[in-house]
Short mmCIF file of C-alpha atoms and ligand atoms in Angstrom, two decimals:
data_model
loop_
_atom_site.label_atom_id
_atom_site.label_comp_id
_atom_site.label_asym_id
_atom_site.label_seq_id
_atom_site.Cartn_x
_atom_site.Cartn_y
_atom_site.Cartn_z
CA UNK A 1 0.00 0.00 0.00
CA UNK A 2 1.23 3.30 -0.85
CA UNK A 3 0.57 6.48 1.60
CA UNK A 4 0.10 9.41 -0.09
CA UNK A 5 0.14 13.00 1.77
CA UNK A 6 -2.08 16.07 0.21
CA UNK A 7 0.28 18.65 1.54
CA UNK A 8 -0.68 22.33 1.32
CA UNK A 9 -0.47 24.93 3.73
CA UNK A 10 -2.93 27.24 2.45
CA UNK A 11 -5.96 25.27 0.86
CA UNK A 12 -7.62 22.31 1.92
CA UNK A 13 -6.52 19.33 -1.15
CA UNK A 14 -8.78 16.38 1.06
CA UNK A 15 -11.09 17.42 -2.58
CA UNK A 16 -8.91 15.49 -4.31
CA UNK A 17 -9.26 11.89 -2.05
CA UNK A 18 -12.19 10.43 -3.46
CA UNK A 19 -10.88 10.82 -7.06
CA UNK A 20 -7.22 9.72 -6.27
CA UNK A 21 -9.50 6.14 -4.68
CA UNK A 22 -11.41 6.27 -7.80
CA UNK A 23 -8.28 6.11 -10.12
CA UNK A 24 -6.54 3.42 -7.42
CA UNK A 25 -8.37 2.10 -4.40
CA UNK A 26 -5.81 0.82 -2.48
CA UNK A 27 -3.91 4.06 -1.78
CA UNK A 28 -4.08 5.06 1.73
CA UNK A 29 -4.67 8.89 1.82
CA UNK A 30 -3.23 11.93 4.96
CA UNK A 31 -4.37 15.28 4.64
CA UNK A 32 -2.14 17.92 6.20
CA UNK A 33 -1.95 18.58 9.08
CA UNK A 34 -2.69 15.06 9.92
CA UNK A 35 0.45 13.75 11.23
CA UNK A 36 0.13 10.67 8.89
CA UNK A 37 1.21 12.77 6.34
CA UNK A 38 5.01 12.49 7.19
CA UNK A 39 4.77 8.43 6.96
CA UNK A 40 4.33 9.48 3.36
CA UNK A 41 5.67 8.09 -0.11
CA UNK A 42 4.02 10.74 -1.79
CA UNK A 43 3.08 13.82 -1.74
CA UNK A 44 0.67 15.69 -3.49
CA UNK A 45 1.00 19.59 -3.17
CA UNK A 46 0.36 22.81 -3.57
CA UNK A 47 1.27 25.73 -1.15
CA UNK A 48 3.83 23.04 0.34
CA UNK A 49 4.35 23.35 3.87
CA UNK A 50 8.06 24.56 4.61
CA UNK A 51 10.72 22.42 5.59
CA UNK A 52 7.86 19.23 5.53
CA UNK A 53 10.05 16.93 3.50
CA UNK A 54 12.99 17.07 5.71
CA UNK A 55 10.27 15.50 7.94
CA UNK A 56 9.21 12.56 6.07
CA UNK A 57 11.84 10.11 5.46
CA UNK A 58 9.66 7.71 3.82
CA UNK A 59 8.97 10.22 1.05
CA UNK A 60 10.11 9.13 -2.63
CA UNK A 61 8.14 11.57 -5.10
CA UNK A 62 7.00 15.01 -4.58
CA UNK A 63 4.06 15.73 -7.29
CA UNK A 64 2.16 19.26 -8.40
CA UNK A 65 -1.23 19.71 -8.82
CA UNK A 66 -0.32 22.08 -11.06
CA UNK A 67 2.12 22.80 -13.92
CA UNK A 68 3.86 25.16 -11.74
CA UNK A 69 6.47 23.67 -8.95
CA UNK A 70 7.55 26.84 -7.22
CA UNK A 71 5.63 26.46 -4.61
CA UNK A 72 6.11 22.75 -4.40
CA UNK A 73 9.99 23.39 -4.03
CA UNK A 74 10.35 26.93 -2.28
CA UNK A 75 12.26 26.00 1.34
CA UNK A 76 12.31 22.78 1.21
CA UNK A 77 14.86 19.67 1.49
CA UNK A 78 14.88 18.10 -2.13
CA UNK A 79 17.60 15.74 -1.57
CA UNK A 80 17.88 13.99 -4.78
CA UNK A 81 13.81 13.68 -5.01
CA UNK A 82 11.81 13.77 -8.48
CA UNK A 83 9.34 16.38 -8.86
CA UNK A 84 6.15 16.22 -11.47
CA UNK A 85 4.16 18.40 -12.73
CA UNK A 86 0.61 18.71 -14.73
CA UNK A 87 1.03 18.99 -18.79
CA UNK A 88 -2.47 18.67 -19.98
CA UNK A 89 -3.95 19.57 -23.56
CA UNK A 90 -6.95 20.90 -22.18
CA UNK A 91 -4.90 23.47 -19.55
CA UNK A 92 -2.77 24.78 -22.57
CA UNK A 93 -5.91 25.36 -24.58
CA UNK A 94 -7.57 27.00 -21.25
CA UNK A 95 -4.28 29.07 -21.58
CA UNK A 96 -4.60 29.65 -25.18
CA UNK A 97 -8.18 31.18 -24.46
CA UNK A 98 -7.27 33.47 -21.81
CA UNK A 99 -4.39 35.00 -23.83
CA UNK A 100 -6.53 35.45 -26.85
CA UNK A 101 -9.29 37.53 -24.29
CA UNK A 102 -6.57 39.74 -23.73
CA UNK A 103 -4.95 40.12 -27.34
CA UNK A 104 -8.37 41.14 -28.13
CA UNK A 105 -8.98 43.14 -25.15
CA UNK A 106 -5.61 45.18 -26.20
CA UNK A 107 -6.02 44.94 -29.86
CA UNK A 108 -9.68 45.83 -30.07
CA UNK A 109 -9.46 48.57 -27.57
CA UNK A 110 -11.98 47.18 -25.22
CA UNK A 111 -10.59 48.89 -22.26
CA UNK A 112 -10.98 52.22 -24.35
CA UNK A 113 -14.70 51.14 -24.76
CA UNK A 114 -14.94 50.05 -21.31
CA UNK A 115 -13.36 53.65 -19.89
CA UNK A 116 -15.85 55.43 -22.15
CA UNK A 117 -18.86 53.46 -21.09
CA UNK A 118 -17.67 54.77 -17.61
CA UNK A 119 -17.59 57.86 -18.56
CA UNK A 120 -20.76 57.52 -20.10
CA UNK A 121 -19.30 58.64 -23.52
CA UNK A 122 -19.89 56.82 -26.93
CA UNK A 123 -16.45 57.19 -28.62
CA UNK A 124 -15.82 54.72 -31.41
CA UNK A 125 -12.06 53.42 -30.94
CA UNK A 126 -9.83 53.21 -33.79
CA UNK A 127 -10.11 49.55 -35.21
CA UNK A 128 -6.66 48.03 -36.71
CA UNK A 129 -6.02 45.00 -38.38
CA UNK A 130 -4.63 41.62 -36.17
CA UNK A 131 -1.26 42.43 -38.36
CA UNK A 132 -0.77 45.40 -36.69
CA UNK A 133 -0.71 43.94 -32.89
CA UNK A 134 2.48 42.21 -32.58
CA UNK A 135 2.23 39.55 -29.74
CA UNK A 136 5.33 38.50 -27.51
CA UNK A 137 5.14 35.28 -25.56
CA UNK A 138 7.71 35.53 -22.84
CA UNK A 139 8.38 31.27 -22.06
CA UNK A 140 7.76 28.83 -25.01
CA UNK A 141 6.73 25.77 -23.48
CA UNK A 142 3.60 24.01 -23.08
CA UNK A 143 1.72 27.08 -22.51
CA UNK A 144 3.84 29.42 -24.53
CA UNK A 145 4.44 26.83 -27.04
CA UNK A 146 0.61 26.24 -27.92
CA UNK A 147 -0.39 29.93 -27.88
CA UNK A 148 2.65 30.41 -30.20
CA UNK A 149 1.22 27.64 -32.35
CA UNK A 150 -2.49 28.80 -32.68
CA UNK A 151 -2.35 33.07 -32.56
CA UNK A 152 -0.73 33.26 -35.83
CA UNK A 153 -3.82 31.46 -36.99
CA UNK A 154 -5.81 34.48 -36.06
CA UNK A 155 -3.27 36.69 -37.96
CA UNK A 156 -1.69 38.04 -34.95
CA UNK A 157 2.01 38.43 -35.72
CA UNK A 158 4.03 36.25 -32.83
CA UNK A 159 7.50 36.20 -31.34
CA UNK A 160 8.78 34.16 -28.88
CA UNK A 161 11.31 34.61 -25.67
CA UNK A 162 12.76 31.49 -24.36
CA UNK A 163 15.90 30.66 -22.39
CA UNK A 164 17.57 28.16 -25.05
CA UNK A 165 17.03 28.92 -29.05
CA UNK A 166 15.05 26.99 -31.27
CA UNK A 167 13.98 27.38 -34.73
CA UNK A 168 10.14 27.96 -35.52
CA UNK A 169 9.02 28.59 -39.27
CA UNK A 170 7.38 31.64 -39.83
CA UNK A 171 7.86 33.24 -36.02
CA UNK A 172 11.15 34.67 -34.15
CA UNK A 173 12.01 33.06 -31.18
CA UNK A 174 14.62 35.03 -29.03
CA UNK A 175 16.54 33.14 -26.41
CA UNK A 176 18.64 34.36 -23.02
CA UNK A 177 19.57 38.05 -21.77
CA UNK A 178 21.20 39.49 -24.97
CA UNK A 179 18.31 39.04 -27.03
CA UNK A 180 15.86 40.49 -24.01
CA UNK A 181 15.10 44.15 -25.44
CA UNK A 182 15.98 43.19 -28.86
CA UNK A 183 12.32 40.91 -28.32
CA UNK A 184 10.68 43.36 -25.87
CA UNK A 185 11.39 46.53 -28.89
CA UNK A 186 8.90 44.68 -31.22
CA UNK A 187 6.26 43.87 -28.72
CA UNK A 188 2.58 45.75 -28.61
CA UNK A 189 1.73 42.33 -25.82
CA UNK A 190 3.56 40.98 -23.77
CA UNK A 191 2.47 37.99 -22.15
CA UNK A 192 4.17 36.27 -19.27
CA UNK A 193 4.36 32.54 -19.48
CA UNK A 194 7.13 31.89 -17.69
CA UNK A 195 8.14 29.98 -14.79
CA UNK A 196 9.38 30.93 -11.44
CA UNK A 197 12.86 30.46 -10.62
CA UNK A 198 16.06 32.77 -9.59
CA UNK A 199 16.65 33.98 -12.95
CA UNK A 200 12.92 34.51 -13.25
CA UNK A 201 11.95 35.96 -9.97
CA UNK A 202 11.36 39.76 -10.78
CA UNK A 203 11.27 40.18 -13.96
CA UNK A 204 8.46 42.39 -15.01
CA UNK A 205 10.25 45.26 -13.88
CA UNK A 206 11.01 48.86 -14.70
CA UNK A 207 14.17 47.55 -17.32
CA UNK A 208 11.63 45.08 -19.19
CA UNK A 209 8.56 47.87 -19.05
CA UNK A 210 11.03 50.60 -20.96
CA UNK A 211 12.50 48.51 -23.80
CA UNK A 212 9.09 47.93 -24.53
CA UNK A 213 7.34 50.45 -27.19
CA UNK A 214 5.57 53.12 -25.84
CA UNK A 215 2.06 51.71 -25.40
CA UNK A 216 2.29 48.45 -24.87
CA UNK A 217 0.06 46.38 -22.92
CA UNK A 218 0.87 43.18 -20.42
CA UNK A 219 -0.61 40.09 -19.67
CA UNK A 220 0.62 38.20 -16.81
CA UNK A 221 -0.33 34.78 -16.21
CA UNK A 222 3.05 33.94 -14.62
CA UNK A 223 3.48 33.96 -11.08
CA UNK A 224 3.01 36.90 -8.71
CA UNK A 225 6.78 37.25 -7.89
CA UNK A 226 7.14 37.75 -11.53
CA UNK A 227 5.98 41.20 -11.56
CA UNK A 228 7.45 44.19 -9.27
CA UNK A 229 4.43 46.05 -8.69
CA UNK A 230 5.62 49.33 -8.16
CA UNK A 231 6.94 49.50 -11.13
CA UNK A 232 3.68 47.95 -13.11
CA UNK A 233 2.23 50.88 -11.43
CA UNK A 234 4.69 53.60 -12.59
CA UNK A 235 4.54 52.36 -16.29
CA UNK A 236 1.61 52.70 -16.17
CA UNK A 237 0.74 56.17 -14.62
CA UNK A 238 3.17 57.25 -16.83
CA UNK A 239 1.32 55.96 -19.97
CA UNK A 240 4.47 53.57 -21.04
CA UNK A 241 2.43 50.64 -20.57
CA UNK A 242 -1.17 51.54 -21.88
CA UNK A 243 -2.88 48.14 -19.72
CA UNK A 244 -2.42 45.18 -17.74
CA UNK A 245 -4.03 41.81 -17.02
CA UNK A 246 -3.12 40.69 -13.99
CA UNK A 247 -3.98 36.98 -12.92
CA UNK A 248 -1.54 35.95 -10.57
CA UNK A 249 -0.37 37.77 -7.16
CA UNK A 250 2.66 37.82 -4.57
CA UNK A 251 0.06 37.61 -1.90
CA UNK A 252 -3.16 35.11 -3.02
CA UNK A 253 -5.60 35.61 -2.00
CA UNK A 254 -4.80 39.93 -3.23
CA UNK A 255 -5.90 41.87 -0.21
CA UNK A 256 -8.80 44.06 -0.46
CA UNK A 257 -6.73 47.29 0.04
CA UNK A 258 -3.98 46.11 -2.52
CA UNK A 259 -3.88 49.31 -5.03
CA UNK A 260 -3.57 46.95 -8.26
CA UNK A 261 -7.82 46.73 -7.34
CA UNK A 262 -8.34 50.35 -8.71
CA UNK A 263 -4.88 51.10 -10.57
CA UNK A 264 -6.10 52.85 -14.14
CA UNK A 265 -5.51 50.28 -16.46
CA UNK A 266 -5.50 47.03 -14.36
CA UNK A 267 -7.73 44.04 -14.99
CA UNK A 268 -7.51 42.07 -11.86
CA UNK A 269 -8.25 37.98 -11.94
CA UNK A 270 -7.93 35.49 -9.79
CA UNK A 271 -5.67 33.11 -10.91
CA UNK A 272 -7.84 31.49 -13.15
CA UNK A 273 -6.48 31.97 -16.64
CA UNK A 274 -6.36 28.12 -16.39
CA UNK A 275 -6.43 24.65 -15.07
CA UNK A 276 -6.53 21.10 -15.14
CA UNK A 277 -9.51 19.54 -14.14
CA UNK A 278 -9.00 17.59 -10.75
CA UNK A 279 -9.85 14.54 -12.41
CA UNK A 280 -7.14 15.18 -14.60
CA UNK A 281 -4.52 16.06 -11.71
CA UNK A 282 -5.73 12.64 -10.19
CA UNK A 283 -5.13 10.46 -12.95
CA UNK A 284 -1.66 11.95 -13.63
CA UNK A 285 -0.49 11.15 -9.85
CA UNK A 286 -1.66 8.02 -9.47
CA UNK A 287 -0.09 7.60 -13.41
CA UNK A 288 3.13 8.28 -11.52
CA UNK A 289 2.80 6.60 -8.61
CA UNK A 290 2.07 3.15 -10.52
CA UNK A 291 5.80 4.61 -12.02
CA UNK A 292 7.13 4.64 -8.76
CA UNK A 293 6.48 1.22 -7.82
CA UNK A 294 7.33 -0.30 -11.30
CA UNK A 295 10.56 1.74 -11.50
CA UNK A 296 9.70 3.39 -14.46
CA UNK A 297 10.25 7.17 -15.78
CA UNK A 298 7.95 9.45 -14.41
CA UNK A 299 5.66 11.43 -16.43
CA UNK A 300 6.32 15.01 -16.89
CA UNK A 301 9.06 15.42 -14.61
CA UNK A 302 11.03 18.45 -14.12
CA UNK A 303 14.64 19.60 -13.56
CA UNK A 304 14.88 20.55 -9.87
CA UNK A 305 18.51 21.90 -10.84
CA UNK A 306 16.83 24.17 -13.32
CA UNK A 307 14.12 24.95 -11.33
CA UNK A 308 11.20 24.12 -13.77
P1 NDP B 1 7.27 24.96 -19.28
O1 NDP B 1 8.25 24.49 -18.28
O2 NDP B 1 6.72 23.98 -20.26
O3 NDP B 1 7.90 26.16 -20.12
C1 NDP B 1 8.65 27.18 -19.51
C2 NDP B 1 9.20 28.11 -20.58
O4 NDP B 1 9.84 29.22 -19.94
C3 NDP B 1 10.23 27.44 -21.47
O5 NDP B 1 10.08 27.86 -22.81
C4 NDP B 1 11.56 27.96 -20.92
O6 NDP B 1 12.60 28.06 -21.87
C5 NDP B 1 11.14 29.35 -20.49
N1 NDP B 1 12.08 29.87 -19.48
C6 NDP B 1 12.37 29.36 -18.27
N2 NDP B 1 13.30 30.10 -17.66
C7 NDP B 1 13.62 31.09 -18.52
C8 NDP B 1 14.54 32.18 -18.48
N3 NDP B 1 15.36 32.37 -17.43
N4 NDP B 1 14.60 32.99 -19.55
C9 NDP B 1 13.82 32.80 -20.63
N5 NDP B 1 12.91 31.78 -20.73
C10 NDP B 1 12.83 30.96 -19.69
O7 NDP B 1 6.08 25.64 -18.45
P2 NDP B 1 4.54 25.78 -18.86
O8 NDP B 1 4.45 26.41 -20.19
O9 NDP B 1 3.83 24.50 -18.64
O10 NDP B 1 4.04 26.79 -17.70
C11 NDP B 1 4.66 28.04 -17.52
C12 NDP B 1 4.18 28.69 -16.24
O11 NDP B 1 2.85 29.17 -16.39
C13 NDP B 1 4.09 27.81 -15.00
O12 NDP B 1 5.35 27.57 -14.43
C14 NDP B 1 3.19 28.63 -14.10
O13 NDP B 1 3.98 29.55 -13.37
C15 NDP B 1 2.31 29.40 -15.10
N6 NDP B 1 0.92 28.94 -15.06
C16 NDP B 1 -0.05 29.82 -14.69
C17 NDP B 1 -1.37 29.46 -14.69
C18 NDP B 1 -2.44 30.45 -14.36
O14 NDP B 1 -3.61 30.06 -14.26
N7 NDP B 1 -2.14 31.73 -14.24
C19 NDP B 1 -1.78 28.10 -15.02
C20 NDP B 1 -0.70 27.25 -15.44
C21 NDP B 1 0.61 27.67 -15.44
P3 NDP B 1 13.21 26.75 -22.58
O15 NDP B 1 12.12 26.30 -23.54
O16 NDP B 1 14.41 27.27 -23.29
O17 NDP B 1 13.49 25.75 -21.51
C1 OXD B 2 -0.46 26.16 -12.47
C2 OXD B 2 -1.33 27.17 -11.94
O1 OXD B 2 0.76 26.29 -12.36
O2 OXD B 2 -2.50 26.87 -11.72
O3 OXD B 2 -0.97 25.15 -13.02
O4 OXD B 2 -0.91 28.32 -11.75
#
């Protein structure tokens, strides 16, 4: 019998028990902060609790329920442990929908229609052609890599900013620190796909906001500690950045008094651009953990050395 933990120290996972037993019965399930949880194999987490695998000597795979692992590795004892994450078609399309709601947002000038229906003022905003709204996708993986595949479809011209190059027909993919503005000079939106690590951490920041043409717009779908906020809100009060979307937060859930709420500008979700079902998230642990007891590669593992 394998023990699994559901380890998170700021949401409940025990949602996630019945469907783990429904894809294999005979796993024997701990919720944090039951104690059981550090006679654990597995765990299962989001929100990890810090320092609570130097605690479980037992433990022999640490998987996401997401396709982010920052917050799965963040403070804590990795010894030479694998670390999964979710890839699923259906989050990457989820993804691809988001980012094409705020292309269009941008490119149709919805938040100009929006700000005159405030101001109770029928102004007809400048239409342009998809041609004329160059797209930059700032991580060109799953996520990245399917939104790069599809918005050209639309007619949106797309370039790509990854840390290794790669060759793409038809689209320019930049790669590392010397390309950086070179990417960011031809970009009317910049979206934020990219993972958190050191090099990472940061990184939507005055330097990246200024190589950018006047005007631009952001959407951030990253991770909070992506984006310095301060300077978010300089670009844009000083009309260098024309718009945000803003989906994911230093502090989740964002405070009530947090001033990205009612910055001009600012569209503020709640991390929701996308997800896997839980079904989903199920099926690929207990996918692994049948790989952990047979040996085998996991699925969808990730480079703990890298950081993603
Ligand atoms: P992947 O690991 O598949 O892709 C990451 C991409 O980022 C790769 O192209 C990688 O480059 C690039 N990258 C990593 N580090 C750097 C760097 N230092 N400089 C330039 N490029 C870099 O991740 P996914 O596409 O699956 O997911 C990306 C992120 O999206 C997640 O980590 C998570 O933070 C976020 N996310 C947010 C969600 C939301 O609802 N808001 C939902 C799901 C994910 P290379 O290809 O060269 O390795
Ligand atoms: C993810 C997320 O990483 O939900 O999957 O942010």
């Amino acid at each position: 019998m394998t023990t699994v933990a559901l380890l998170s120290h700021s949401v409940d996972l025990d949602f996630l028990r019945p469907l783990l037993l429904a894809a294999d019965p005979s796993l024997d399930i701990a919720t944090w902060p039951d104690p059981r949880c550090l006679e654990a194999e597995v765990a299962v987490c989001w929100n990890a609790p810090p320092g609570v695998y130097a605690q479980m000597p037992r433990l022999k795979l640490v998987h996401s329920i997401a396709a982010g692992v920052d917050n799965v590795v963040a403070g804590q004892d990795l010894r030479e442990l694998p670390v999964c994450r979710v890839v699923d078609p259906m989050l990457a399309e989820g993804m691809l929908q988001f980012v094409l709601w705020g292309v269009l947002h941008f490119h149709r000038q919805l938040d100009a229609a929006l700000a005159s229906q405030r101001a109770k003022q029928w102004k007809r905003p400048l239409q342009t052609p998809a041609s004329a709204c160059r797209v930059g996708l700032m991580g060109m993986g799953e996520l990245g890599g399917h939104i790069a595949a599809r918005l050209p479809l639309l007619g949106y011209p797309v370039s790509g900013w990854a840390r290794t190059p790669r060759e793409i027909a038809g689209m320019t993919v930049f790669s590392g620190d010397d390309s950086y503005e070179d990417f960011l000079a031809q970009t009317d939106v910049l979206v934020c796909l990219l993972p958190l690590t050191a090099q990472t951490r940061g990184i939507l920041c005055e330097r990246t906001f200024s190589a950018l043409p006047r005007g631009a717009a952001l959407i951030h779908c990253g991770r909070g500690e992506h984006l310095v906020e301060a300077d978010l809100i300089a670009a844009l009060g000083s009309g260098q950045l024309r718009g945000a979307i803003v989906d994911v937060f230093e502090n989740e859930p964002l405070p009530p008094d947090h001033p990205l709420w009612t910055t001009p500008g600012v569209v503020v979700t709640p991390h929701m651009a996308t997800m896997a079902t839980f079904d989903v998230v199920a099926r690929q642990v207990v996918r692994n953990i049948a790989q952990l007891r047979e040996n085998g590669p996991f699925f969808n593992q990730v480079d703990t050395a890298r950081g993603y």
